[in-house]
Amino acid sequence: MVKSYLRYEARSVFGVIASPTGNAVFDHSGKLSITAALESVIVWDIKKGTQVARWSDSDNKAEVTRIARSPNGKDYAVGYADGSIRLFDLTNNTVNVVLSGHRGRVSALEFDSTGTVLASGARDTDIILWDVVGEVGLYRLRGHKDEITGIAFVAGSAAIGTASALHASSAGYIVSSSKDTLVKLWDLRGRHCVQTLVTHRSEVWGLAVSPDGRLLVTGTSDMNLHVWTLDMAKLDSVASNDGKGETSANDWEAIAEYGSIQRSSRDRVVELRFHPSGLYLACLSADKQVEVFRSRQHAEIKKKMARRQKRHREKRGKDKVDGSDHDGSDHEDEAETPTITAADELTSFKVVRTSAKPVSLDFSPTEADATALGRQSGMHILVAQNNNSLHMWSVPVPPPGMTTKQANLGEPSLASSVEMLGHRSEPRALAMSSDNELIASAANKSLRVWNAQTGSCVRTLECGTAICAAFLPGDQYIVVGTKEGNLELYDIPAATLVETFDAHEGTACWTIDVRPDRKGLVSGGADKCVKFWDFELVRDDPSGTVSRRRMTLEHVKTLKMSDDVLAVKCSPDSRLLAVALLDTTVKVFYADTLKFFLSLYGHKLPVVSLDISSDSTLLVTGSADKSVKLWGLDFGDCHRSILAHQEPVTAVRFVWGTHYFFSAGKDKLVQQWNGDNFQRIQRLEGCHGDVWALAVAKHGNFIVASSQDRSIRIWEKTEEPLFIEEERERELEEMYDRGLEESLDRPEPAADGAEEGDETQRAGKATMETLKAGERIMEALDIADEERRKWAAFEDQKRRMPQLNPAPPDSNPILQFERITAEAYVLRTVERVRAADLEDALLVLPFTHVLSLMTYVDHWACREWNTALTCRVLFFMLKTHQNQIVATRSMRAQLASIRTHLRAGVRAQRDHVGYNLAALQSLRADWEANATAEFFDEKDIQGILDAQLKKRKFTGLKA
């Protein structure tokens, strides 16, 4: 009989606030933060420090790398490390659209002003424009040679202030920056690059365009920010000619150098962002600071120019008196007309000092009004840091009409933060309470206790550099071993440090294990000693009348070893003590007399973790040589050596009452093994970093793992049966699918009629989903063709031999179940394909199936079924298989029929849409007429009345 197991499924992930691979943005209200958290997105209430929602997709395992906010205030684009993009809705926290087109991690995302077009850039050096409403990719722009670092939409001069969603994908421009040191300006109407900036000498790490579209700022690794002016009117005038007249290269240069401004930081730029009001520019650097620049007003620039001219005249006058200037009259005109540079317009304003390296920044979108911003206490900056924290800073700004000196502003202050729900560094130790209700995680300078069911943080304590931890009997105390060689005893209910013991003379305490008799513990460290401790209850104040008894540790004996002790474990029957040493051996002693019993050798590198089964018969060791070995404790024989991981093993744990055990390694995997037949049962994925610690519930109901990505993950045992043969087949299928995706993921050759270096290409990408969708379409075509053939044969037989009265053929069971015709079944199959995957799914079809599909397209056009989808399928097939279709004479009549029927359907759709647009415009005009109220200034009205009274002059008549 085939042995079955129970499957473990991922239950929860906690401990992550903000992952260093992604960014964080404000929501439209400025109260919530949309933050990247490994493969999920967490919505935080910044002031309360609580989690509002968590966005995740069960089909996704890749990390979030970029988040962008849509202007409509509810949609958010999330880019992932595998190149996919998902659109989430803030109102219902669900995935609306999945877009696949990139072949590398998404590094830049930006919505246009209407929110209907999304531009994305990735490590594959491509820029893709997506139609958010149609859920399809429009086209791919190629020209960069390295990873895209920034994208910004720039509206044309005629479109500023009159943005429309009807022509958003074919109007305006895009500015992009890349690590190839280039900045490119793309024309969306012609879909080509119109200008390239080649003056940067190092990677361009970020760019920002001012809200009015006048300034472009780029940041590199040097200490200066490069500022450029944008003149879209020049491009619009050239583009409006449509090739009429001659144009030179200078006519297309809409980006002109404006100057540079110096930064206070010496490290590279991480991100650049303009304030929504356009008055401030924030520069995020890699050296723990955010520098804010202020844009001077026109009056300030004029005063500065006047002072500069005055100083210049005074200097020239002094030079004339000294006789040093002989030809100053030649340059007098030049001195009178100085030019304004970027340093005159942008000046350093404030510097925000962060506690760790920042990852991203964002301004609150509610501060777009400069007057409202001046009335507030300051502008708010959201900064995500690489130490798993999220901070919101308040930067004071001068009120309207006042300068910075007149306002006497203070320094930036920390308004609120989210940092209590996660470790600042990676947790290196895990411990679980005896009732499996609490989980303790220890990291550098922090010890946190979590509720295993809800994932909420119960206690937060400060500790040393923790390496190991364990709950003491009663689950009220935790002992932590530190790198400094101390044992720190903590009281969980009181959240206090009870006592500190110098256990290993200043060297690292690598391991702690509570003895099975629950009367003490064993510790091992780098001082080559294994120390035994007993639990004692003492009174805080023996002289007092009322004193509370507390737990303490008493050192009772020491076992000297020949090398550093890395791991210790007492057997559950209290008979043996296993000690792993730095010399790659494991020594086994009798626990009562500490006499030597066994020496286990065979590992090539030191054993870093070991565990003993509940029946005290098996010992499992995990080593840095990537192997796991099973030993018998009766004679010390090695039962099996298993190459368990691709990287060093970090932890091994038995499941109580069984010979099943779990192993964790630096290859980001947790695996379950059967210690009797030495087979791998299941592989648990999900961690995005090295797995450092592992804890297993009493009877294996769930397991907990802590990773280098600062996450704590729980896998729970389910009732779903698992068979090893089926699991191996599933793993082989996944491996085959990955290989197939890699083969499909190669850059496609240039299309017919396009050159090899064409800047515009198709935006799609072949994936397993598109391949499966194409197979479903082919299957539907085969079923429909067979159904049509059977009915055609029936009609022919009925026409030739009507006297036989033949019985109608049996329909396909699928069509009978759906209760639809063959043509409708094919249409429904095509409709079920995601809009973004339709073109790649149609590429899978061989030409014989294309001819079959054209027959159904003619039927859909005749019946006016889903005219939009019919047109899209038809046009893509005509463009892709143009040569074969032209060479097929039998399709001429069919194409003529499609043209006739489709034109009628499109004309009806156009009339329908035009009627609806006219009705909506009429309703809008009526609403504006009824809802708009006119306001008059009382002073202006009084001035008009006074003017009328002055005109009426009464003069007396004299006789």
mmCIF file of N, CA, C and O in Angstrom, residues 683-723:
data_model
loop_
_atom_site.group_PDB
_atom_site.id
_atom_site.type_symbol
_atom_site.label_atom_id
_atom_site.label_comp_id
_atom_site.label_asym_id
_atom_site.label_seq_id
_atom_site.Cartn_x
_atom_site.Cartn_y
_atom_site.Cartn_z
ATOM 1 N N ARG A 683 8.435 20.064 -0.302
ATOM 2 C CA ARG A 683 9.292 21.250 -0.347
ATOM 3 C C ARG A 683 8.415 22.482 -0.120
ATOM 4 O O ARG A 683 7.436 22.698 -0.838
ATOM 5 N N LEU A 684 8.787 23.282 0.885
ATOM 6 C CA LEU A 684 8.016 24.474 1.248
ATOM 7 C C LEU A 684 8.778 25.702 0.778
ATOM 8 O O LEU A 684 9.896 25.979 1.244
ATOM 9 N N GLU A 685 8.184 26.431 -0.153
ATOM 10 C CA GLU A 685 8.805 27.634 -0.704
ATOM 11 C C GLU A 685 8.081 28.868 -0.183
ATOM 12 O O GLU A 685 7.005 28.779 0.390
ATOM 13 N N GLY A 686 8.692 30.007 -0.404
ATOM 14 C CA GLY A 686 8.073 31.260 0.004
ATOM 15 C C GLY A 686 9.056 32.269 0.540
ATOM 16 O O GLY A 686 8.856 33.475 0.381
ATOM 17 N N CYS A 687 10.120 31.815 1.188
ATOM 18 C CA CYS A 687 11.101 32.747 1.742
ATOM 19 C C CYS A 687 11.916 33.384 0.616
ATOM 20 O O CYS A 687 12.225 32.734 -0.392
ATOM 21 N N HIS A 688 12.281 34.647 0.805
ATOM 22 C CA HIS A 688 13.061 35.383 -0.193
ATOM 23 C C HIS A 688 14.478 35.662 0.282
ATOM 24 O O HIS A 688 15.156 36.542 -0.263
ATOM 25 N N GLY A 689 14.913 34.943 1.289
ATOM 26 C CA GLY A 689 16.264 35.089 1.820
ATOM 27 C C GLY A 689 16.679 33.820 2.531
ATOM 28 O O GLY A 689 15.937 32.830 2.586
ATOM 29 N N ASP A 690 17.897 33.831 3.065
ATOM 30 C CA ASP A 690 18.388 32.662 3.792
ATOM 31 C C ASP A 690 17.488 32.371 4.989
ATOM 32 O O ASP A 690 17.150 33.265 5.760
ATOM 33 N N VAL A 691 17.132 31.103 5.162
ATOM 34 C CA VAL A 691 16.329 30.686 6.318
ATOM 35 C C VAL A 691 17.288 30.422 7.471
ATOM 36 O O VAL A 691 18.151 29.541 7.391
ATOM 37 N N TRP A 692 17.125 31.182 8.563
ATOM 38 C CA TRP A 692 18.076 31.101 9.663
ATOM 39 C C TRP A 692 17.608 30.180 10.789
ATOM 40 O O TRP A 692 18.424 29.541 11.442
ATOM 41 N N ALA A 693 16.316 30.149 11.075
ATOM 42 C CA ALA A 693 15.841 29.401 12.241
ATOM 43 C C ALA A 693 14.554 28.671 11.887
ATOM 44 O O ALA A 693 13.824 29.060 10.972
ATOM 45 N N LEU A 694 14.272 27.633 12.665
ATOM 46 C CA LEU A 694 13.124 26.771 12.419
ATOM 47 C C LEU A 694 12.566 26.319 13.759
ATOM 48 O O LEU A 694 13.317 26.005 14.680
ATOM 49 N N ALA A 695 11.241 26.305 13.871
ATOM 50 C CA ALA A 695 10.569 25.808 15.076
ATOM 51 C C ALA A 695 9.366 24.987 14.633
ATOM 52 O O ALA A 695 8.637 25.392 13.720
ATOM 53 N N VAL A 696 9.162 23.851 15.290
ATOM 54 C CA VAL A 696 8.079 22.931 14.938
ATOM 55 C C VAL A 696 7.157 22.788 16.138
ATOM 56 O O VAL A 696 7.618 22.644 17.284
ATOM 57 N N ALA A 697 5.852 22.865 15.887
ATOM 58 C CA ALA A 697 4.873 22.686 16.957
ATOM 59 C C ALA A 697 4.972 21.268 17.518
ATOM 60 O O ALA A 697 5.584 20.375 16.933
ATOM 61 N N LYS A 698 4.339 21.047 18.679
ATOM 62 C CA LYS A 698 4.528 19.819 19.449
ATOM 63 C C LYS A 698 4.291 18.569 18.602
ATOM 64 O O LYS A 698 5.121 17.664 18.557
ATOM 65 N N HIS A 699 3.202 18.485 17.915
ATOM 66 C CA HIS A 699 2.884 17.315 17.100
ATOM 67 C C HIS A 699 2.899 17.640 15.610
ATOM 68 O O HIS A 699 2.227 16.973 14.825
ATOM 69 N N GLY A 700 3.619 18.673 15.248
ATOM 70 C CA GLY A 700 3.753 19.020 13.841
ATOM 71 C C GLY A 700 2.533 19.657 13.233
ATOM 72 O O GLY A 700 2.351 19.597 12.014
ATOM 73 N N ASN A 701 1.677 20.288 14.064
ATOM 74 C CA ASN A 701 0.489 20.940 13.515
ATOM 75 C C ASN A 701 0.854 22.117 12.612
ATOM 76 O O ASN A 701 0.149 22.413 11.657
ATOM 77 N N PHE A 702 1.946 22.782 12.927
ATOM 78 C CA PHE A 702 2.444 23.846 12.067
ATOM 79 C C PHE A 702 3.926 24.021 12.340
ATOM 80 O O PHE A 702 4.459 23.575 13.379
ATOM 81 N N ILE A 703 4.604 24.659 11.410
ATOM 82 C CA ILE A 703 6.033 24.956 11.570
ATOM 83 C C ILE A 703 6.228 26.449 11.326
ATOM 84 O O ILE A 703 5.449 27.101 10.620
ATOM 85 N N VAL A 704 7.298 26.985 11.916
ATOM 86 C CA VAL A 704 7.610 28.407 11.822
ATOM 87 C C VAL A 704 9.045 28.532 11.356
ATOM 88 O O VAL A 704 9.934 27.793 11.819
ATOM 89 N N ALA A 705 9.294 29.467 10.434
ATOM 90 C CA ALA A 705 10.643 29.715 9.927
ATOM 91 C C ALA A 705 10.881 31.211 9.868
ATOM 92 O O ALA A 705 9.983 31.985 9.515
ATOM 93 N N SER A 706 12.086 31.628 10.237
ATOM 94 C CA SER A 706 12.490 33.039 10.124
ATOM 95 C C SER A 706 13.580 33.133 9.071
ATOM 96 O O SER A 706 14.445 32.254 8.968
ATOM 97 N N SER A 707 13.537 34.215 8.309
ATOM 98 C CA SER A 707 14.391 34.339 7.139
ATOM 99 C C SER A 707 15.179 35.633 7.174
ATOM 100 O O SER A 707 14.929 36.535 7.978
ATOM 101 N N GLN A 708 16.149 35.709 6.267
ATOM 102 C CA GLN A 708 16.965 36.902 6.132
ATOM 103 C C GLN A 708 16.145 38.093 5.660
ATOM 104 O O GLN A 708 16.530 39.236 5.872
ATOM 105 N N ASP A 709 14.998 37.849 5.023
ATOM 106 C CA ASP A 709 14.138 38.940 4.577
ATOM 107 C C ASP A 709 13.299 39.524 5.707
ATOM 108 O O ASP A 709 12.374 40.293 5.453
ATOM 109 N N ARG A 710 13.601 39.138 6.965
ATOM 110 C CA ARG A 710 12.950 39.629 8.188
ATOM 111 C C ARG A 710 11.515 39.134 8.339
ATOM 112 O O ARG A 710 10.764 39.670 9.150
ATOM 113 N N SER A 711 11.129 38.159 7.572
ATOM 114 C CA SER A 711 9.776 37.627 7.677
ATOM 115 C C SER A 711 9.760 36.405 8.577
ATOM 116 O O SER A 711 10.758 35.688 8.717
ATOM 117 N N ILE A 712 8.602 36.166 9.183
ATOM 118 C CA ILE A 712 8.343 34.966 9.966
ATOM 119 C C ILE A 712 7.146 34.293 9.314
ATOM 120 O O ILE A 712 6.055 34.874 9.254
ATOM 121 N N ARG A 713 7.357 33.070 8.824
ATOM 122 C CA ARG A 713 6.329 32.376 8.046
ATOM 123 C C ARG A 713 5.857 31.141 8.797
ATOM 124 O O ARG A 713 6.655 30.442 9.433
ATOM 125 N N ILE A 714 4.556 30.881 8.656
ATOM 126 C CA ILE A 714 3.940 29.726 9.286
ATOM 127 C C ILE A 714 3.307 28.862 8.207
ATOM 128 O O ILE A 714 2.531 29.357 7.381
ATOM 129 N N TRP A 715 3.678 27.572 8.216
ATOM 130 C CA TRP A 715 3.030 26.583 7.361
ATOM 131 C C TRP A 715 2.206 25.669 8.260
ATOM 132 O O TRP A 715 2.723 25.147 9.268
ATOM 133 N N GLU A 716 0.954 25.435 7.885
ATOM 134 C CA GLU A 716 0.044 24.657 8.715
ATOM 135 C C GLU A 716 -0.278 23.329 8.042
ATOM 136 O O GLU A 716 -0.428 23.255 6.814
ATOM 137 N N LYS A 717 -0.384 22.277 8.869
ATOM 138 C CA LYS A 717 -0.735 20.959 8.349
ATOM 139 C C LYS A 717 -2.223 20.930 7.998
ATOM 140 O O LYS A 717 -3.067 21.366 8.784
ATOM 141 N N THR A 718 -2.538 20.465 6.827
ATOM 142 C CA THR A 718 -3.918 20.397 6.356
ATOM 143 C C THR A 718 -4.369 18.934 6.316
ATOM 144 O O THR A 718 -3.610 18.016 6.628
ATOM 145 N N GLU A 719 -5.616 18.741 5.925
ATOM 146 C CA GLU A 719 -6.174 17.396 5.784
ATOM 147 C C GLU A 719 -5.999 16.835 4.383
ATOM 148 O O GLU A 719 -6.448 15.722 4.099
ATOM 149 N N GLU A 720 -5.345 17.590 3.512
ATOM 150 C CA GLU A 720 -5.150 17.129 2.141
ATOM 151 C C GLU A 720 -4.067 16.053 2.091
ATOM 152 O O GLU A 720 -2.946 16.272 2.571
ATOM 153 N N PRO A 721 -4.366 14.882 1.537
ATOM 154 C CA PRO A 721 -3.337 13.822 1.475
ATOM 155 C C PRO A 721 -2.271 14.152 0.446
ATOM 156 O O PRO A 721 -2.508 14.841 -0.554
ATOM 157 N N LEU A 722 -1.073 13.651 0.711
ATOM 158 C CA LEU A 722 0.072 13.882 -0.172
ATOM 159 C C LEU A 722 0.747 12.544 -0.428
ATOM 160 O O LEU A 722 1.008 11.775 0.509
ATOM 161 N N PHE A 723 1.013 12.271 -1.700
ATOM 162 C CA PHE A 723 1.703 11.055 -2.104
ATOM 163 C C PHE A 723 3.038 11.454 -2.738
ATOM 164 O O PHE A 723 3.090 12.371 -3.567
#
